[in-house]
Coordinates of C-alpha atoms and ligand atoms in Angstrom, one line a residue:
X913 CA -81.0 23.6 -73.7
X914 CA -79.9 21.8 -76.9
X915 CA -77.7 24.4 -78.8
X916 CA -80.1 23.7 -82.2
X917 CA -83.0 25.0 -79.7
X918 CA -80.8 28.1 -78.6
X919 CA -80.2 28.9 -82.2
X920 CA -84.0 28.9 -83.3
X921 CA -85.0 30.8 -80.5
X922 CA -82.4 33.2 -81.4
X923 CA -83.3 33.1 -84.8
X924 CA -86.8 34.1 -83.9
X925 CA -86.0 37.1 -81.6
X926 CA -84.1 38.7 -84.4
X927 CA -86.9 37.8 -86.9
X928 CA -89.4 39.6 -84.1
X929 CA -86.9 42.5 -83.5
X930 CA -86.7 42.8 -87.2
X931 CA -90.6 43.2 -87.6
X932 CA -90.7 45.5 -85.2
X933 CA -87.8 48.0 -86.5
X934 CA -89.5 47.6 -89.7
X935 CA -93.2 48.8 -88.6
X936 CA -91.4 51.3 -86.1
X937 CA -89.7 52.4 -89.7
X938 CA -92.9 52.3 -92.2
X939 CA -94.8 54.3 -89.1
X940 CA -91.9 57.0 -88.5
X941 CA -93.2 60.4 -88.5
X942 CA -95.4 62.3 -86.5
X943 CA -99.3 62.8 -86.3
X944 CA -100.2 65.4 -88.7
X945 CA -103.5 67.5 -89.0
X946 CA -104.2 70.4 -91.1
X947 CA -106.7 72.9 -89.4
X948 CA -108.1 74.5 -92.3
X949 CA -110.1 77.6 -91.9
X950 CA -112.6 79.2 -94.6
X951 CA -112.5 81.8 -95.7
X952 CA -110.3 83.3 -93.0
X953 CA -108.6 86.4 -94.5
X954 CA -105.0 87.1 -93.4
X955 CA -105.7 89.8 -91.1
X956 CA -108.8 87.7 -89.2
X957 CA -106.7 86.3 -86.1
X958 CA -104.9 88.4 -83.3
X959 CA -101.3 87.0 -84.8
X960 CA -101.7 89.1 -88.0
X961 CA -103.2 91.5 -86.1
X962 CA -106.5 91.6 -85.7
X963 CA -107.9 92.9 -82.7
X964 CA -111.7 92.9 -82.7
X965 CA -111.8 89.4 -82.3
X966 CA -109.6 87.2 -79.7
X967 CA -107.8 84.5 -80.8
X968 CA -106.2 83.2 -78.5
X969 CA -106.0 79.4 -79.7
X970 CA -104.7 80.4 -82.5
X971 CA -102.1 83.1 -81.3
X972 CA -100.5 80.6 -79.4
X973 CA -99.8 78.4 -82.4
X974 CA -98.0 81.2 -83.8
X975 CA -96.0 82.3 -80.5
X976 CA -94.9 78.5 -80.1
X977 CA -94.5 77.5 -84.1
X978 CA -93.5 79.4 -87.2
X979 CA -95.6 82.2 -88.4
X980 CA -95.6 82.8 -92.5
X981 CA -96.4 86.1 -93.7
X982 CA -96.3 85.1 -97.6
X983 CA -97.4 81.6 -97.7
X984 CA -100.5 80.8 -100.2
X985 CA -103.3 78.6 -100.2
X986 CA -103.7 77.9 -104.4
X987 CA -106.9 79.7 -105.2
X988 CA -108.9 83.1 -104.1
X989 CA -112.1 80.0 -103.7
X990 CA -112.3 76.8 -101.7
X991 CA -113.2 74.0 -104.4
X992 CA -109.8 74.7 -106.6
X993 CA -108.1 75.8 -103.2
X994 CA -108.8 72.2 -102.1
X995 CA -108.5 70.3 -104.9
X996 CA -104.5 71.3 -104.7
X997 CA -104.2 70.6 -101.2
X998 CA -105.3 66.9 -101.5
X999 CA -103.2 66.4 -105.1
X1000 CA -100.6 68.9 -105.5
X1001 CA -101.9 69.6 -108.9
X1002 CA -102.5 73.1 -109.5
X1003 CA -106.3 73.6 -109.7
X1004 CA -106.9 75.1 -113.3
X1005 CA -105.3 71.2 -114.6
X1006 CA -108.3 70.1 -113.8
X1007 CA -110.7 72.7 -114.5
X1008 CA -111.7 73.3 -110.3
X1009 CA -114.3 75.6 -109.8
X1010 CA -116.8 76.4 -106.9
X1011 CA -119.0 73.2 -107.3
X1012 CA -122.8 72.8 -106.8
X1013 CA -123.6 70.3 -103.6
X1014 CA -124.2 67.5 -106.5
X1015 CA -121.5 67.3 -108.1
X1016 CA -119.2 64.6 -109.3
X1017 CA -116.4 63.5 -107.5
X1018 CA -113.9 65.6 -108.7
X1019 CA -110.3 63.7 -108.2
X1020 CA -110.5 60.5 -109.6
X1021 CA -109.9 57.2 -107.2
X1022 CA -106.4 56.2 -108.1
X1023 CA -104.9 59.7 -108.2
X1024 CA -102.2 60.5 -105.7
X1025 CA -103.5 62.0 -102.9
X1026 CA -102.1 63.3 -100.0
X1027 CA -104.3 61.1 -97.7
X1028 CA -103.4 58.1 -99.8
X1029 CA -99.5 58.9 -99.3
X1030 CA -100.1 58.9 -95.5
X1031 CA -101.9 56.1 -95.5
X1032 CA -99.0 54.1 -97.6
X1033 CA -96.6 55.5 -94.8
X1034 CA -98.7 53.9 -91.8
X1035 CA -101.0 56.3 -91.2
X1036 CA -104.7 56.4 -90.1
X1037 CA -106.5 59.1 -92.0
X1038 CA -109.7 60.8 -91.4
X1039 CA -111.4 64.0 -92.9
X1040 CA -113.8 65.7 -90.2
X1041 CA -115.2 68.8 -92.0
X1042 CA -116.1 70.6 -95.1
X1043 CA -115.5 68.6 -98.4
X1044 CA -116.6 70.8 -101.5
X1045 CA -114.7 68.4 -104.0
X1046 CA -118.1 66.2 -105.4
X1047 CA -119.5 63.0 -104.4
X1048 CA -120.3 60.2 -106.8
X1049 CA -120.2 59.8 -110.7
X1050 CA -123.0 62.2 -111.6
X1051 CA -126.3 61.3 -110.1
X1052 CA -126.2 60.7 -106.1
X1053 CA -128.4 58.8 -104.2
X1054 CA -128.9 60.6 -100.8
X1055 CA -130.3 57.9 -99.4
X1056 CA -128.1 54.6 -100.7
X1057 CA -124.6 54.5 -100.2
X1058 CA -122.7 57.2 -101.9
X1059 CA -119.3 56.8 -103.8
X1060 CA -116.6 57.3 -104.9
X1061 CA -115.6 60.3 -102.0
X1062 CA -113.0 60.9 -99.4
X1063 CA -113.0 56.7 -98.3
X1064 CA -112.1 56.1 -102.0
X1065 CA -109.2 58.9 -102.5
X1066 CA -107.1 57.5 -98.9
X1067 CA -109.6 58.9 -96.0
X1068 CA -110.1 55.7 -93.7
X1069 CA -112.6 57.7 -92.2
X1070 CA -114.9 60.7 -93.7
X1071 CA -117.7 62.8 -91.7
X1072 CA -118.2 65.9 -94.1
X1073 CA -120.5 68.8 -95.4
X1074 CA -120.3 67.7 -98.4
X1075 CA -120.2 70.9 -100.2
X1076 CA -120.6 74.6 -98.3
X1077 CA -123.2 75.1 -95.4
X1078 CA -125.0 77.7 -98.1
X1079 CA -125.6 74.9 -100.4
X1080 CA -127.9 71.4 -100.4
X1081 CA -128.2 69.0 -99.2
X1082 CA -128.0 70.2 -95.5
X1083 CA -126.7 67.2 -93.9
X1084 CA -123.5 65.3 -93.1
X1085 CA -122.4 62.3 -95.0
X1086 CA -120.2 59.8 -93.1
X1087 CA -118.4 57.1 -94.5
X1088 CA -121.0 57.6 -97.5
X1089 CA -123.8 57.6 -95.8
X1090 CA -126.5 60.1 -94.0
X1091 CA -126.6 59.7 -90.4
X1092 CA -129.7 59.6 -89.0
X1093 CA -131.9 59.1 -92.0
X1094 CA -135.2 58.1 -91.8
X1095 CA -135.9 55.9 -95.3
X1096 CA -139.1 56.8 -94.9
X1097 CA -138.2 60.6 -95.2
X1098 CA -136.0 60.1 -98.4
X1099 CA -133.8 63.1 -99.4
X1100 CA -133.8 64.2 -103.0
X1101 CA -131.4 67.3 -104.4
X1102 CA -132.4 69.6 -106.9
X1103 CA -130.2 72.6 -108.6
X1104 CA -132.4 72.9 -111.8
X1105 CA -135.3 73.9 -110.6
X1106 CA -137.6 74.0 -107.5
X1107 CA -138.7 70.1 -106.3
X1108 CA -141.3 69.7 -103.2
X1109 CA -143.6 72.2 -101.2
X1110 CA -141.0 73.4 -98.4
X1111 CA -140.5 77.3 -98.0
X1112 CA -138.4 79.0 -100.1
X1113 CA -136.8 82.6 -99.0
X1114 CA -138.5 84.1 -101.9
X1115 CA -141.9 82.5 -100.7
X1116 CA -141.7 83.3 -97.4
X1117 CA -138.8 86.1 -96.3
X1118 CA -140.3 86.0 -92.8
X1119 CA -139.0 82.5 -91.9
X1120 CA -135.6 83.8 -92.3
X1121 CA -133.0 84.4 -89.6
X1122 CA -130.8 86.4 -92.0
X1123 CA -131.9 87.5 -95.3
X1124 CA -130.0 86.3 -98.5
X1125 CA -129.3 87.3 -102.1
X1126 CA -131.3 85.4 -104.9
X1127 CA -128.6 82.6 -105.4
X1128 CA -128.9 81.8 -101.7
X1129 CA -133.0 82.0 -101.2
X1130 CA -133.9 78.4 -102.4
X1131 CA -135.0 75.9 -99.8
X1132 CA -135.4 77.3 -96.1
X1133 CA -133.7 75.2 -93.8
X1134 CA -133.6 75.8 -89.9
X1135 CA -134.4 79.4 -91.0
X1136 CA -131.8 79.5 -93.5
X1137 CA -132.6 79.8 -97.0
X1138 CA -130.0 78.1 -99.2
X1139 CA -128.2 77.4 -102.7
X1140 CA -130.9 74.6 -103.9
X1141 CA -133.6 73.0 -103.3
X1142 CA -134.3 70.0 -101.3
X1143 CA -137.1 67.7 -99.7
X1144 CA -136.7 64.8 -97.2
X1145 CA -134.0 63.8 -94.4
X1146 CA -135.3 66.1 -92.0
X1147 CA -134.5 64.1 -89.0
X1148 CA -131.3 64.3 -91.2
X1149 CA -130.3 67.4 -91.6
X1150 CA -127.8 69.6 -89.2
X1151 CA -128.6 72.8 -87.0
X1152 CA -126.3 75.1 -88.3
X1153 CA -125.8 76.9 -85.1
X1154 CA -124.4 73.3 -83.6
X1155 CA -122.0 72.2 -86.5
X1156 CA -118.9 73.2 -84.9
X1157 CA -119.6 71.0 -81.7
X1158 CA -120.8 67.9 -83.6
X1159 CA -117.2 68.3 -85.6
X1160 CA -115.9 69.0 -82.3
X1161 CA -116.8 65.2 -80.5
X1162 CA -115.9 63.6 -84.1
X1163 CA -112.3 64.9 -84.2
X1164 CA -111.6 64.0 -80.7
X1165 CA -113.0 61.1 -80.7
X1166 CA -110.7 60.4 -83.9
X1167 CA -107.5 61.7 -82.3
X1168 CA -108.4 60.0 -78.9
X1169 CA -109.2 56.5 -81.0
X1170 CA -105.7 56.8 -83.0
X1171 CA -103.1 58.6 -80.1
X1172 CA -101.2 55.6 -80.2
X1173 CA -100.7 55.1 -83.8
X1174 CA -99.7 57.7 -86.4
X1175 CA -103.0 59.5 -87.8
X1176 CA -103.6 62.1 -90.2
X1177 CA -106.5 64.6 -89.5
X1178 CA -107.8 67.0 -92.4
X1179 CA -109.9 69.4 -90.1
X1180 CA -111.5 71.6 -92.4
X1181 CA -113.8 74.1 -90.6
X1182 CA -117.1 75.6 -91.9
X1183 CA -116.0 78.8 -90.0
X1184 CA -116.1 81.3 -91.3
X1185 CA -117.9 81.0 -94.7
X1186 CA -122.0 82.2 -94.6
X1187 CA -124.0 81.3 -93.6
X1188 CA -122.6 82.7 -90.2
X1189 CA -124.2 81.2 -87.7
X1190 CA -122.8 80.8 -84.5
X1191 CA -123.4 79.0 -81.4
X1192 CA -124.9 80.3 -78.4
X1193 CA -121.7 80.5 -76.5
X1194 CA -120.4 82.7 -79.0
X1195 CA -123.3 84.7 -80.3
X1196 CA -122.6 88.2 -79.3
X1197 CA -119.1 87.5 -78.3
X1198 CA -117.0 90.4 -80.5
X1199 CA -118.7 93.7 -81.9
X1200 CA -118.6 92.4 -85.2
X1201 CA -121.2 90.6 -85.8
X1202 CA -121.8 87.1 -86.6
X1203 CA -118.7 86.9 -88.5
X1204 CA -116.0 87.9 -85.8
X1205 CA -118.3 85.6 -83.5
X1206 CA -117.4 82.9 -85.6
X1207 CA -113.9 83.5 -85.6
X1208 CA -114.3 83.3 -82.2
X1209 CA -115.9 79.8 -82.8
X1210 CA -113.5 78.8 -84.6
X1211 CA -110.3 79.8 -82.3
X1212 CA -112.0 77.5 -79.7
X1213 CA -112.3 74.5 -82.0
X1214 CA -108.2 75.3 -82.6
X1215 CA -108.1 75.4 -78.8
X1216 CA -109.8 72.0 -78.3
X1217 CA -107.6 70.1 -80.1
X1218 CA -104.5 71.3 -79.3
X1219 CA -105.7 70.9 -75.4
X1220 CA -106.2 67.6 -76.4
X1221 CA -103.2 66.8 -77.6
X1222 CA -101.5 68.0 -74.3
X1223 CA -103.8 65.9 -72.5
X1224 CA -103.2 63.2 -74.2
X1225 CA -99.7 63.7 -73.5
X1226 CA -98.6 63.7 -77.7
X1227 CA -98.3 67.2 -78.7
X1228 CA -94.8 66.6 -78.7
X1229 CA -95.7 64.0 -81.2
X1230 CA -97.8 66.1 -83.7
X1231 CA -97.5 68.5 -86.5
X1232 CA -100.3 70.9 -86.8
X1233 CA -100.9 73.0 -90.0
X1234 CA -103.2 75.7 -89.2
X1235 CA -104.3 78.0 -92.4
X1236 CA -107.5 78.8 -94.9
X1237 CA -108.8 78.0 -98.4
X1238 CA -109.0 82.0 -99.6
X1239 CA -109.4 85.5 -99.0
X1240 CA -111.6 87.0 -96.6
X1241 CA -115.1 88.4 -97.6
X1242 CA -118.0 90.4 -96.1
X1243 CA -121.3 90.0 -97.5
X1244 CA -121.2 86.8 -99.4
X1245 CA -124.8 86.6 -100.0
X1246 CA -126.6 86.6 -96.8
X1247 CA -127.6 90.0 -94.5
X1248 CA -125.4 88.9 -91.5
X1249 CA -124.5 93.0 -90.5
X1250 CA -120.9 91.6 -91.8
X1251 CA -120.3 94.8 -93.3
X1252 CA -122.0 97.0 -91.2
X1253 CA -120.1 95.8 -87.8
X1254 CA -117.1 95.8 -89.7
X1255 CA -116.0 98.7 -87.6
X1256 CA -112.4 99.3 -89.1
X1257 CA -111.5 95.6 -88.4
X1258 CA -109.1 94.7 -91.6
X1259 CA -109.6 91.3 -92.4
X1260 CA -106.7 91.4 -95.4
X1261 CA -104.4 93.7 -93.1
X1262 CA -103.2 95.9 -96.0
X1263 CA -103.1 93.6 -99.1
X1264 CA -105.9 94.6 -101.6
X1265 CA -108.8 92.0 -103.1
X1266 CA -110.2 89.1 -101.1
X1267 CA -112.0 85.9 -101.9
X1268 CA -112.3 85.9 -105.5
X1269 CA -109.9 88.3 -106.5
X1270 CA -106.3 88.2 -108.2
X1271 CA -104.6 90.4 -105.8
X1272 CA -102.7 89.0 -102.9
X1273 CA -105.8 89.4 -99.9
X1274 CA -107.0 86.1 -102.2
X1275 CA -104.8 83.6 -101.5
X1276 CA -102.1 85.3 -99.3
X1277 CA -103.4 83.2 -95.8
X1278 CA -102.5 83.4 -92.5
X1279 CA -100.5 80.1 -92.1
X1280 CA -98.8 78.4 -88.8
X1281 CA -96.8 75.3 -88.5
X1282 CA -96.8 74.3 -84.7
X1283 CA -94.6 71.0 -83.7
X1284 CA -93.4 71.7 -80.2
X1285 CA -90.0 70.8 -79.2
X1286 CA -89.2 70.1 -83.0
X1287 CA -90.1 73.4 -84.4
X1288 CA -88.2 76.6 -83.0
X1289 CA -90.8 79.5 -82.7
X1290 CA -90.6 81.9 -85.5
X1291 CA -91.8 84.0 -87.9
X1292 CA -91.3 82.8 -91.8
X1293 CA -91.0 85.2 -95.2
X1294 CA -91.0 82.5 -97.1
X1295 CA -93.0 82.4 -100.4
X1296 CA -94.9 79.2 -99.6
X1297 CA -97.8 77.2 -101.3
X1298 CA -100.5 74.4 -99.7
X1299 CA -99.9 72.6 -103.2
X1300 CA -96.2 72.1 -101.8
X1301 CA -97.9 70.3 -98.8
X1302 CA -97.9 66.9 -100.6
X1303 CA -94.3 66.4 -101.7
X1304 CA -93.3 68.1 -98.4
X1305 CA -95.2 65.7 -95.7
X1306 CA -94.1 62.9 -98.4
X1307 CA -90.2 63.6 -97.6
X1308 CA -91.3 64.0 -93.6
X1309 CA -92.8 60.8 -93.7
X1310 CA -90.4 59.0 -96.2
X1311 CA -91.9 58.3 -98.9
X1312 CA -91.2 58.3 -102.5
X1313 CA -93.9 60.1 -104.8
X1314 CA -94.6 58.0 -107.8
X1315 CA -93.6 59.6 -111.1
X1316 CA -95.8 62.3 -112.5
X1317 CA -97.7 62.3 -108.9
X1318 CA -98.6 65.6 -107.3
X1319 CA -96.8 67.2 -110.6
X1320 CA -97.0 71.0 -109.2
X1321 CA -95.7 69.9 -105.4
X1322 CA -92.6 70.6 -104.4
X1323 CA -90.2 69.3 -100.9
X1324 CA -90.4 72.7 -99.2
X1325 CA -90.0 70.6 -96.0
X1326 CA -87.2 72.4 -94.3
X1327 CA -89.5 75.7 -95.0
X1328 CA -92.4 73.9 -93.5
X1329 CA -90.8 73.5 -90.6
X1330 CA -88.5 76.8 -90.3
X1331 CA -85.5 75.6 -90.9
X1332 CA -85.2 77.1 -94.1
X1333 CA -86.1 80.7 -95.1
X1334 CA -85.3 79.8 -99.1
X1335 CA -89.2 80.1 -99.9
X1336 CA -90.6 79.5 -104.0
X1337 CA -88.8 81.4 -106.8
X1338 CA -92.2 81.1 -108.8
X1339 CA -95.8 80.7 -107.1
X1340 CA -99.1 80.7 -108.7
X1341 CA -102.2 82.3 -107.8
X1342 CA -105.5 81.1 -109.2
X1343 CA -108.8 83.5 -109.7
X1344 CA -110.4 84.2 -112.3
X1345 CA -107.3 84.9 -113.9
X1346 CA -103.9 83.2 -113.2
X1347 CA -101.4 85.5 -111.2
X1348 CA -97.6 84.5 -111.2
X1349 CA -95.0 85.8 -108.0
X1350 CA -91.5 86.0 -108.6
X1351 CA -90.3 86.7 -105.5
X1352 CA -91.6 90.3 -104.7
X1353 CA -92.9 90.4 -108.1
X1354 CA -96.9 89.9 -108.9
X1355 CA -97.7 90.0 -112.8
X1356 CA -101.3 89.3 -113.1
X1357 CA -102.2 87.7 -116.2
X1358 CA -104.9 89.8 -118.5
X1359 CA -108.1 88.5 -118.6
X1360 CA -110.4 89.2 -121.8
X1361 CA -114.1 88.0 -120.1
X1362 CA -115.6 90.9 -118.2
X1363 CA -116.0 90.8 -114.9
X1364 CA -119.3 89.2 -114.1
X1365 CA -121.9 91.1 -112.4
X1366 CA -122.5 89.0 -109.1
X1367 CA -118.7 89.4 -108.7
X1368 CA -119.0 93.1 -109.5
X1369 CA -121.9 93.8 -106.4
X1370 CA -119.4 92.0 -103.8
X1371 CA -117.0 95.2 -102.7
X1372 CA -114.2 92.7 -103.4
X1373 CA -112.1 94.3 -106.4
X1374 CA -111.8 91.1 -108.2
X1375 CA -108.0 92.4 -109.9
X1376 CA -109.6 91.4 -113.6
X1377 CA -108.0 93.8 -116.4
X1378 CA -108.0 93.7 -120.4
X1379 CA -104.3 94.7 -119.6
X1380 CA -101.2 92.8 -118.3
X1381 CA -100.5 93.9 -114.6
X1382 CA -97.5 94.1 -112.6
X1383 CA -97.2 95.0 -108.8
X1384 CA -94.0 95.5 -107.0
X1385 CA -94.7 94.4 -103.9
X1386 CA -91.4 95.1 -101.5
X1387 CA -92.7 99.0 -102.4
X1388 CA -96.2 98.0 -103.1
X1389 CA -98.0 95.3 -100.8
X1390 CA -101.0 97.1 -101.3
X1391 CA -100.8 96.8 -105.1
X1392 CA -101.7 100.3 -106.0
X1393 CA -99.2 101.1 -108.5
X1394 CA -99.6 98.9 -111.9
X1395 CA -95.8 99.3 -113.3
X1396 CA -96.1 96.7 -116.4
X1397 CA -95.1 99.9 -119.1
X1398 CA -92.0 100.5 -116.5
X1399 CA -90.6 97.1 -116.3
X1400 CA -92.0 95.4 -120.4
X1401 CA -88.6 93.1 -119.9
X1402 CA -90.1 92.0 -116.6
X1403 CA -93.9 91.1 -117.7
X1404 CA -92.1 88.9 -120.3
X1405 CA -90.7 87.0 -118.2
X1406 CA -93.5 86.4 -115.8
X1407 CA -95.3 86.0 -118.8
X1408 CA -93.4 83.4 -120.4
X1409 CA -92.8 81.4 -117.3
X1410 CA -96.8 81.5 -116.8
X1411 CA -96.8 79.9 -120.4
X1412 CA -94.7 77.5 -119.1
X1413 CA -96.5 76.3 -116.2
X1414 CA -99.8 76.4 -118.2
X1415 CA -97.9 74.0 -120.9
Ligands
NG6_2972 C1 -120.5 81.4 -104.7 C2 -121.6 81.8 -103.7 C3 -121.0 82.2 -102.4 C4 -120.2 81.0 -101.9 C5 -119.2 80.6 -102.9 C6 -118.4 79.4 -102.5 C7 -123.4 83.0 -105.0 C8 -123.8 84.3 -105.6 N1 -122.3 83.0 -104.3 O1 -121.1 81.0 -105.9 O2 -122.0 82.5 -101.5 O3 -121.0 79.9 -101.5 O4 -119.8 80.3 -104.1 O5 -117.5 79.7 -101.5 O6 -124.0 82.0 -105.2 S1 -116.3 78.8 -101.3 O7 -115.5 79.3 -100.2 O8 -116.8 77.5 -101.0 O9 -115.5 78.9 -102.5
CA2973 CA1 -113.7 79.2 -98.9

């Protein structure tokens, strides 16, 4: 061979060796999904000790990854809760709160997401689950393509509720679209007033499975009245009881479809919010109730994927975040015996409040990071935050946040993944009032608004008080003792640092 010939074919190994170092680099990292429960208290699952209901899925997470016994999801209720998740902006920035199932889109397309950073890092990204963060710019069209929504904030692929399983419309959106419409069944959405001739639950109670609250006894569908009213897509719309399993085939089909590339997975489960309605396999399964049956559900949704991933033969090769979007509650608004067959079960263990509430039970979560053969099995102290999850999986996957991106997250990386027990100094909780830890301290800011009467009628102390409030927790988890006239020098502080983060 002529040596001009040798050097060109030289030349182009290196130049193919050097492509394929450089995707190898851009796609380093593993597979990440976040499992993300709702409204799954800390005390729910057999880890933090429940044991009414068997999670077994769920407990082995824990006993093969790190356990965290303070981490935080941002918000006591899922729309703020989320918003931080996906942007690592703290919720009350952008004035989060639980949304109607027409709402706007509430991140705007261009903002950093935490989707969009995986995807700039190689990844495929899909969200399989409940959204809750808006569709659209303000009025949506069921029936044409909707937008902006998950495809246009980095998800390459979106099959979501769009807002909570009590709310309209009841029917999945994928990729923007309704599956399974029929155009000449066209779906319209209405939260001002009553629209179409379908059964309401005040007009006819006895089409009801479970009996609901006002808010929750607009349109009757598949004998559950809802939040709303709606007409059309009925060859649309979902059976309740069979919502796990159809999120069940998408996510594997996503994992199975991506197990040789790097993929994100944002998993976020209906379980547990209302209404509860589980599937017949699990109907009946614990004593209490449809609530600790779909805990059940839910274990063995964690269960499938993660057999999956053996199967597949790249557990080794994925992170998995398990936790939830706030506190635990009973009787959210439909008569599902939740607090009846409650039977002792704690879902908060011993931390006072719940979804809703300034005290800990609202954001305190149960939270696992499971990596095997990267992660050493342990249990974590640390005083973690989901809004951290953005700069975090950022440094894991190397890249650089732009400036002013994700402006509350923080690397907490090495606490992610156990290797560090140096949790927050500082970590806000959102309610209807903004809470501040300092390490074992809790000041809960004082909130002027009375407490308003829906919240009042939920059992669920909501932690609201004209006064400042300040809980010790190392001798107080349960927050029983307010010692702000002890410690004035303390609530200052908190105080002022509160202002600061407000600023
Ligand atoms: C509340 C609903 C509640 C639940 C919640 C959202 C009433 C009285 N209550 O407004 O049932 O849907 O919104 O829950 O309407 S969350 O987990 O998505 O934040
Ligand atoms: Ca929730």
């Amino acid at each position: 061979m002529e040596r001009k010939n040798k050097g060109a074919i030289i030349l182009l190994l290196l130049a193919l060796f050097a492509v394929r170092w450089t995707d190898a680099a851009a796609q380093s990292g593993p597979n990440i999904i976040i499992l993300y429960a709702d409204d799954l208290g800390y005390g729910d699952v057999g880890c933090y000790g429940a044991s009414a209901v068997k999670t077994p899925n769920v407990d082995r997470l824990a006993a093969k990854g790190v356990r965290f016994t303070d981490a935080h999801c941002t918000a006591a209720t899922c729309t703020p809760s989320r918003v931080s998740l996906l942007t690592g902006i703290y919720a009350f920035r952008k004035k989060a709160a639980v949304l109607p199932g027409d709402a706007p889109l509430l991140i705007q397309p261009g903002t950093v997401t935490l989707p969009g950073m995986l995807q700039q890092a190689g990844y495929t990204t899909a969200v399989i689950g409940k959204w809750h963060l808006g569709l659209g710019n303000g009025v949506i069209d069921w029936n044409g393509h909707i937008a902006p929504g998950p495809n246009q904030l980095g998800f390459d692929y979106s099959f979501i509720i769009p807002a909570t399983t009590d709310r309209v419309p009841t029917v999945f959106v994928e990729n923007g679209s309704v599956p399974n419409l029929d155009p000449k069944d066209p779906i319209a959405v209405s939260y001002a007033g009553k629209i179409g001739n379908e059964p309401t639950g005040l007009s006819d109670p006895q089409l009801l499975k479970q009996r609901a609250d006002t808010q929750h006894s607009n349109t009757i569908v598949n004998g559950i009245s809802r939040i709303g009213f709606m007409t059309g897509g009925k060859q649309a719309r979902w059976i309740d009881e069979d919502i796990p399993l159809v999120l069940n085939d998408k996510a594997k089909d996503f994992i199975i479809h991506h197990k040789n590339q790097p993929f994100f997975l944002y998993y976020p489960f209906p379980n547990i919010h209302v209404p509860r309605a589980p599937n017949k396999r699990f109907a009946g399964v614990t004593k209490l109730g449809p609530r600790g049956d779909v805990i059940a559900e839910m274990d063995w949704m964690v269960g499938e994927v993660t057999q999956l991933l053996d199967s597949l033969g790249i557990a080794e090769n994925t992170l998995i975040i398990f936790s939830s979007d706030n506190g635990p509650v009973l009787n959210d608004g439909y008569e599902d015996l939740a607090d009846k067959r409650n039977n002792g079960h704690q879902p908060a263990r011993i931390f006072r409040g719940g979804k809703y509430s300034a005290f800990e039970a609202g954001t305190r979560m149960p939270t696992i990071t499971y990596w095997p053969g990267t992660i050493k099995p342990g249990v974590s102290a640390a005083l973690s935050s989901q809004v951290d999850l953005l700069a975090s999986l950022a440094a894991l996957t190397g890249q650089q946040l732009p400036a002013g991106a994700g402006q509350d997250s923080r690397n907490a990386l090495d606490v992610w993944l156990g290797r560090s027990k140096q949790g927050r100094t500082y970590l806000l909780e959102e309610s209807y009032t903004l809470s501040l830890r300092r390490h074992m301290w809790k000041y809960i800011a004082p909130q002027e608004n009375p407490v308003p009467e829906w919240l009042k009628n939920k059992k669920i102390e909501p932690g609201l008080e004209q006064v400042p409030q300040l809980y010790d927790l190392k001798k107080d988890p349960g927050e029983k003792h307010n010692v702000a006239d002890q410690h004035p020098e303390i609530v200052k502080a908190l105080k002022a640092e509160l202002e600061k983060i407000i600023l």
